mmCIF file of C-alpha atoms in Angstrom:
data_model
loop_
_atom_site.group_PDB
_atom_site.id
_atom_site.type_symbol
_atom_site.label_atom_id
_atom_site.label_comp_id
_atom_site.label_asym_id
_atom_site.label_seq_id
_atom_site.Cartn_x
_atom_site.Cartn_y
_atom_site.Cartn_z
ATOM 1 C CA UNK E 1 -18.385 -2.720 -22.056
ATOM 2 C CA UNK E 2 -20.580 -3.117 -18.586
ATOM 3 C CA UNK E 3 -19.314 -6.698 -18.780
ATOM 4 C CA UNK E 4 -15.689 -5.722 -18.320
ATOM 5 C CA UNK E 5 -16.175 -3.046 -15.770
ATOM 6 C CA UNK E 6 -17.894 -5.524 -13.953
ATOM 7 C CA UNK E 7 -15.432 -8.291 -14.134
ATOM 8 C CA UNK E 8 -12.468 -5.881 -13.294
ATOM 9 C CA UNK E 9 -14.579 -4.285 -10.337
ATOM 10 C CA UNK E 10 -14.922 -8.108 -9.306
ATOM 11 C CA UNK E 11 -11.044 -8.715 -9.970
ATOM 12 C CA UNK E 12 -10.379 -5.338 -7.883
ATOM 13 C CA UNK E 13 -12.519 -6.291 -4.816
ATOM 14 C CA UNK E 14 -10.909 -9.640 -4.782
ATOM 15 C CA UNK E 15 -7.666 -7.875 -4.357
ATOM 16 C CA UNK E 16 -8.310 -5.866 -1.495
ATOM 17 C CA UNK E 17 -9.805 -8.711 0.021
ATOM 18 C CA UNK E 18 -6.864 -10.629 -0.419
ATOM 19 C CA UNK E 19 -4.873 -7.663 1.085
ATOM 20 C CA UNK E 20 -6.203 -8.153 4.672
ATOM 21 C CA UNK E 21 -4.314 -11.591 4.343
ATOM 22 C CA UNK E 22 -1.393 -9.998 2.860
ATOM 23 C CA UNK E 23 -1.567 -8.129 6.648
ATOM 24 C CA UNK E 24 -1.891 -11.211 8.615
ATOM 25 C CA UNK E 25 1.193 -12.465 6.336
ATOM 26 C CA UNK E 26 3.229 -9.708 7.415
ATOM 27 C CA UNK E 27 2.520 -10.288 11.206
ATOM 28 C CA UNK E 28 4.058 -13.859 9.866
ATOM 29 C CA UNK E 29 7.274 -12.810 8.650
ATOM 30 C CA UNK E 30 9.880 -12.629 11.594
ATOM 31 C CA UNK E 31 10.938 -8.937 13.333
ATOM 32 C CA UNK E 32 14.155 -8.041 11.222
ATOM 33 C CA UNK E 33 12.836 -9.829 7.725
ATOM 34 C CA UNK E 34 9.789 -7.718 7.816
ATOM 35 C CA UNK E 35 11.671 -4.254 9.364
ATOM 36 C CA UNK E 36 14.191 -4.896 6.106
ATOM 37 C CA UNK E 37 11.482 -5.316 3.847
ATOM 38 C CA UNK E 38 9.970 -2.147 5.365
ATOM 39 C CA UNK E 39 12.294 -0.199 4.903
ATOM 40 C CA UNK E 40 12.979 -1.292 1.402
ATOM 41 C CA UNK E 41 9.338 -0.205 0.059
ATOM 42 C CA UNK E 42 9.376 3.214 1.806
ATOM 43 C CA UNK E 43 12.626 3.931 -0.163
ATOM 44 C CA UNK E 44 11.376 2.380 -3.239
ATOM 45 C CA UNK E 45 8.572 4.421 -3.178
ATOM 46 C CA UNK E 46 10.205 7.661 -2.066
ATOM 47 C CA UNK E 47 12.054 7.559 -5.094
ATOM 48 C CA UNK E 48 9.440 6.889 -7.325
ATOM 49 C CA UNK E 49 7.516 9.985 -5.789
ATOM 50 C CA UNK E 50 10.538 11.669 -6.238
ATOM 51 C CA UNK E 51 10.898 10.763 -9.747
ATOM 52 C CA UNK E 52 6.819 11.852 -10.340
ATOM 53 C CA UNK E 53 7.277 14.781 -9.695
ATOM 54 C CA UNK E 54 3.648 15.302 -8.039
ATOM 55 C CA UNK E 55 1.962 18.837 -8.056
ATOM 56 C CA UNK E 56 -1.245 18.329 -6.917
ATOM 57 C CA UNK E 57 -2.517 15.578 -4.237
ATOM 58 C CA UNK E 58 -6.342 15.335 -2.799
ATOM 59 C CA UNK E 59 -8.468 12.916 -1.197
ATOM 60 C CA UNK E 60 -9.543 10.572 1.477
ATOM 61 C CA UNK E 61 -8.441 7.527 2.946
ATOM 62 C CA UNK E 62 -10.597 5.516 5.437
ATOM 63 C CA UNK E 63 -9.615 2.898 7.178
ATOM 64 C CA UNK E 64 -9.925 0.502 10.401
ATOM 65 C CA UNK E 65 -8.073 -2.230 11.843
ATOM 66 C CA UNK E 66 -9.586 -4.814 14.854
ATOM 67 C CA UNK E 67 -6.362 -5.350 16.416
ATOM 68 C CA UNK E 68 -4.971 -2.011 18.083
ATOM 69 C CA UNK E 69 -1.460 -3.027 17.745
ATOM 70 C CA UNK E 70 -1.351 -3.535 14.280
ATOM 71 C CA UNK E 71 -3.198 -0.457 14.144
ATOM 72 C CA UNK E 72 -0.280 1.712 16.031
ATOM 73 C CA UNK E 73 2.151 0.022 13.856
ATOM 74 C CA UNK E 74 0.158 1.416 10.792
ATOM 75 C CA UNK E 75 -0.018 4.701 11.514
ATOM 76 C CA UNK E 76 3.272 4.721 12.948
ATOM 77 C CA UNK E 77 4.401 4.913 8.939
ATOM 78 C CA UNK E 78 1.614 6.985 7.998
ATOM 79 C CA UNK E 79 3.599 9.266 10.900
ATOM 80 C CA UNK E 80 6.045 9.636 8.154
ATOM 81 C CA UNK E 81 4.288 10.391 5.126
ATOM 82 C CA UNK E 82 1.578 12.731 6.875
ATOM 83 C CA UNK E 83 3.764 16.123 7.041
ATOM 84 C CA UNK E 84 3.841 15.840 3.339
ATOM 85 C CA UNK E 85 0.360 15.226 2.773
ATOM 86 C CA UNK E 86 -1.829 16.742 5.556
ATOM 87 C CA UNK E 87 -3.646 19.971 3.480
ATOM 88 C CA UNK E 88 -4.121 16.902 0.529
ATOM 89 C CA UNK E 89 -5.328 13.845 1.812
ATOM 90 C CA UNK E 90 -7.530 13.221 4.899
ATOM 91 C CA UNK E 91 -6.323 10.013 6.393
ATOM 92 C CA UNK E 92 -9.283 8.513 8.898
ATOM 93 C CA UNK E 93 -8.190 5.596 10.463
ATOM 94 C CA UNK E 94 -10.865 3.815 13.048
ATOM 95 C CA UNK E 95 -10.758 1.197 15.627
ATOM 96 C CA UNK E 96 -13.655 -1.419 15.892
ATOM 97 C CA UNK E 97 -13.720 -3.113 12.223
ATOM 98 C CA UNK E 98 -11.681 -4.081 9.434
ATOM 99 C CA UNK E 99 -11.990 -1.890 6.070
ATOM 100 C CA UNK E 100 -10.124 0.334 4.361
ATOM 101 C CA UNK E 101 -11.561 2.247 1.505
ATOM 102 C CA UNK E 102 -11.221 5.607 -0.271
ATOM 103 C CA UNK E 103 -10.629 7.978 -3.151
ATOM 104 C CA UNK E 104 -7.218 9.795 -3.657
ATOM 105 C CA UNK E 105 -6.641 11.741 -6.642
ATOM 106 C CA UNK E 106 -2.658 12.038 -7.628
ATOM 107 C CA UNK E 107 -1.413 14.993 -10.487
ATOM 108 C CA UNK E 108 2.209 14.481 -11.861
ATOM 109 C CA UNK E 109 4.721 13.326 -14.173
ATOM 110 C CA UNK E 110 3.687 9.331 -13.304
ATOM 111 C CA UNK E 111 5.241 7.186 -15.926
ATOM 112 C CA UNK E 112 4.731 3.941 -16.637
ATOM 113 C CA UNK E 113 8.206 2.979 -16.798
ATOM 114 C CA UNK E 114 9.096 4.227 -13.522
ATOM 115 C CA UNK E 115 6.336 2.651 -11.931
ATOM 116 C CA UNK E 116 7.590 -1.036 -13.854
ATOM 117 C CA UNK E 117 11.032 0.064 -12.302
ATOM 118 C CA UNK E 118 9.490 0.199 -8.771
ATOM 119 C CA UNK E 119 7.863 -2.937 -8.857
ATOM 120 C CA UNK E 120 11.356 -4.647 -10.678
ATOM 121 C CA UNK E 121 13.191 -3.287 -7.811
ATOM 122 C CA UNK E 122 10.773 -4.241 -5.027
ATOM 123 C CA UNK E 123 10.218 -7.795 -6.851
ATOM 124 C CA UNK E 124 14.056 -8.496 -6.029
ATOM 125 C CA UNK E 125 13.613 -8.842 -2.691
ATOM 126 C CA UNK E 126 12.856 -12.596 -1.465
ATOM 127 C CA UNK E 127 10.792 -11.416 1.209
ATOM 128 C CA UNK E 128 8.475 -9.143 -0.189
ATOM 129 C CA UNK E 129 8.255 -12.061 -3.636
ATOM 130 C CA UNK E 130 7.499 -14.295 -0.685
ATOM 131 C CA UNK E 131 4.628 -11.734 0.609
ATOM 132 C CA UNK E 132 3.264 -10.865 -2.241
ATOM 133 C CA UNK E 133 3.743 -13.639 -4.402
ATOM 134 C CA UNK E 134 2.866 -16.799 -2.831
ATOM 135 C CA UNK E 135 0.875 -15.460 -0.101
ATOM 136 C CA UNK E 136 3.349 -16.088 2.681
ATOM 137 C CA UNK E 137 3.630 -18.616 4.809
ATOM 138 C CA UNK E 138 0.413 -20.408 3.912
ATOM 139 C CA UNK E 139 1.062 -20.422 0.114
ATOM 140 C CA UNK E 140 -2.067 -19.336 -1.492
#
């Protein structure tokens, strides 16, 4: 049982290593590709938190980004998430270093389908396959 916790604590750290490159990727993708794709995901994922249905929200978010411009560009969109979840989740962001780490804590009607619905819907979209798939431009 220790084994596989280990191996998908492993599999989960190499994932949000890989997500930092994800980042770079998007800096990749040209203005109005990435702004499209954008705005695709925040209304993907508005609807799926409408369709949750969530009652209760807590936790914390930390995170930090080296270069300050991708920094204001990231919590420009937190900008519009943050009147719904200010009394929930603490969002910490910090200049300097590049992490991100936390522990958020989401109560609700989540259902699997919807979720698989979410990711059918944001799969459709060449650019974000392109992102997320084949690691961008660089094809890992």
């Amino acid at each position: 049982m220790k084994e596989i916790i280990g191996k998908g604590k492993k599999i989960l750290q190499e994932k949000l290593r890989s997500f930092k490159e994800v980042l770079e990727t998007v800096k990749e993708l040209s203005e109005e590709e990435s702004r499209e794709m954008i705005a695709l995901v925040l209304r993907e994922t508005l609807r799926f938190l409408k369709t949750c249905r969530i009652r209760k929200a807590k936790g914390e978010l930390y995170f930090a980004i080296e270069d300050p411009y991708t920094m204001g560009q990231v919590l420009e969109g937190l900008t519009l998430f943050y009147p719904l979840v200010q009394d929930k989740i603490r969002l910490v962001p910090e200049f300097g270093d590049s992490y991100y780490y936390g522990k958020i804590r989401i109560e609700g009607r989540i259902r699997l389908i919807h979720l698989l619905i979410l990711l059918v819907r944001l799969l459709k979209n060449k650019q974000f396959r392109k992102l997320v798939l084949k690691g961008g431009k660089h094809g890992k």
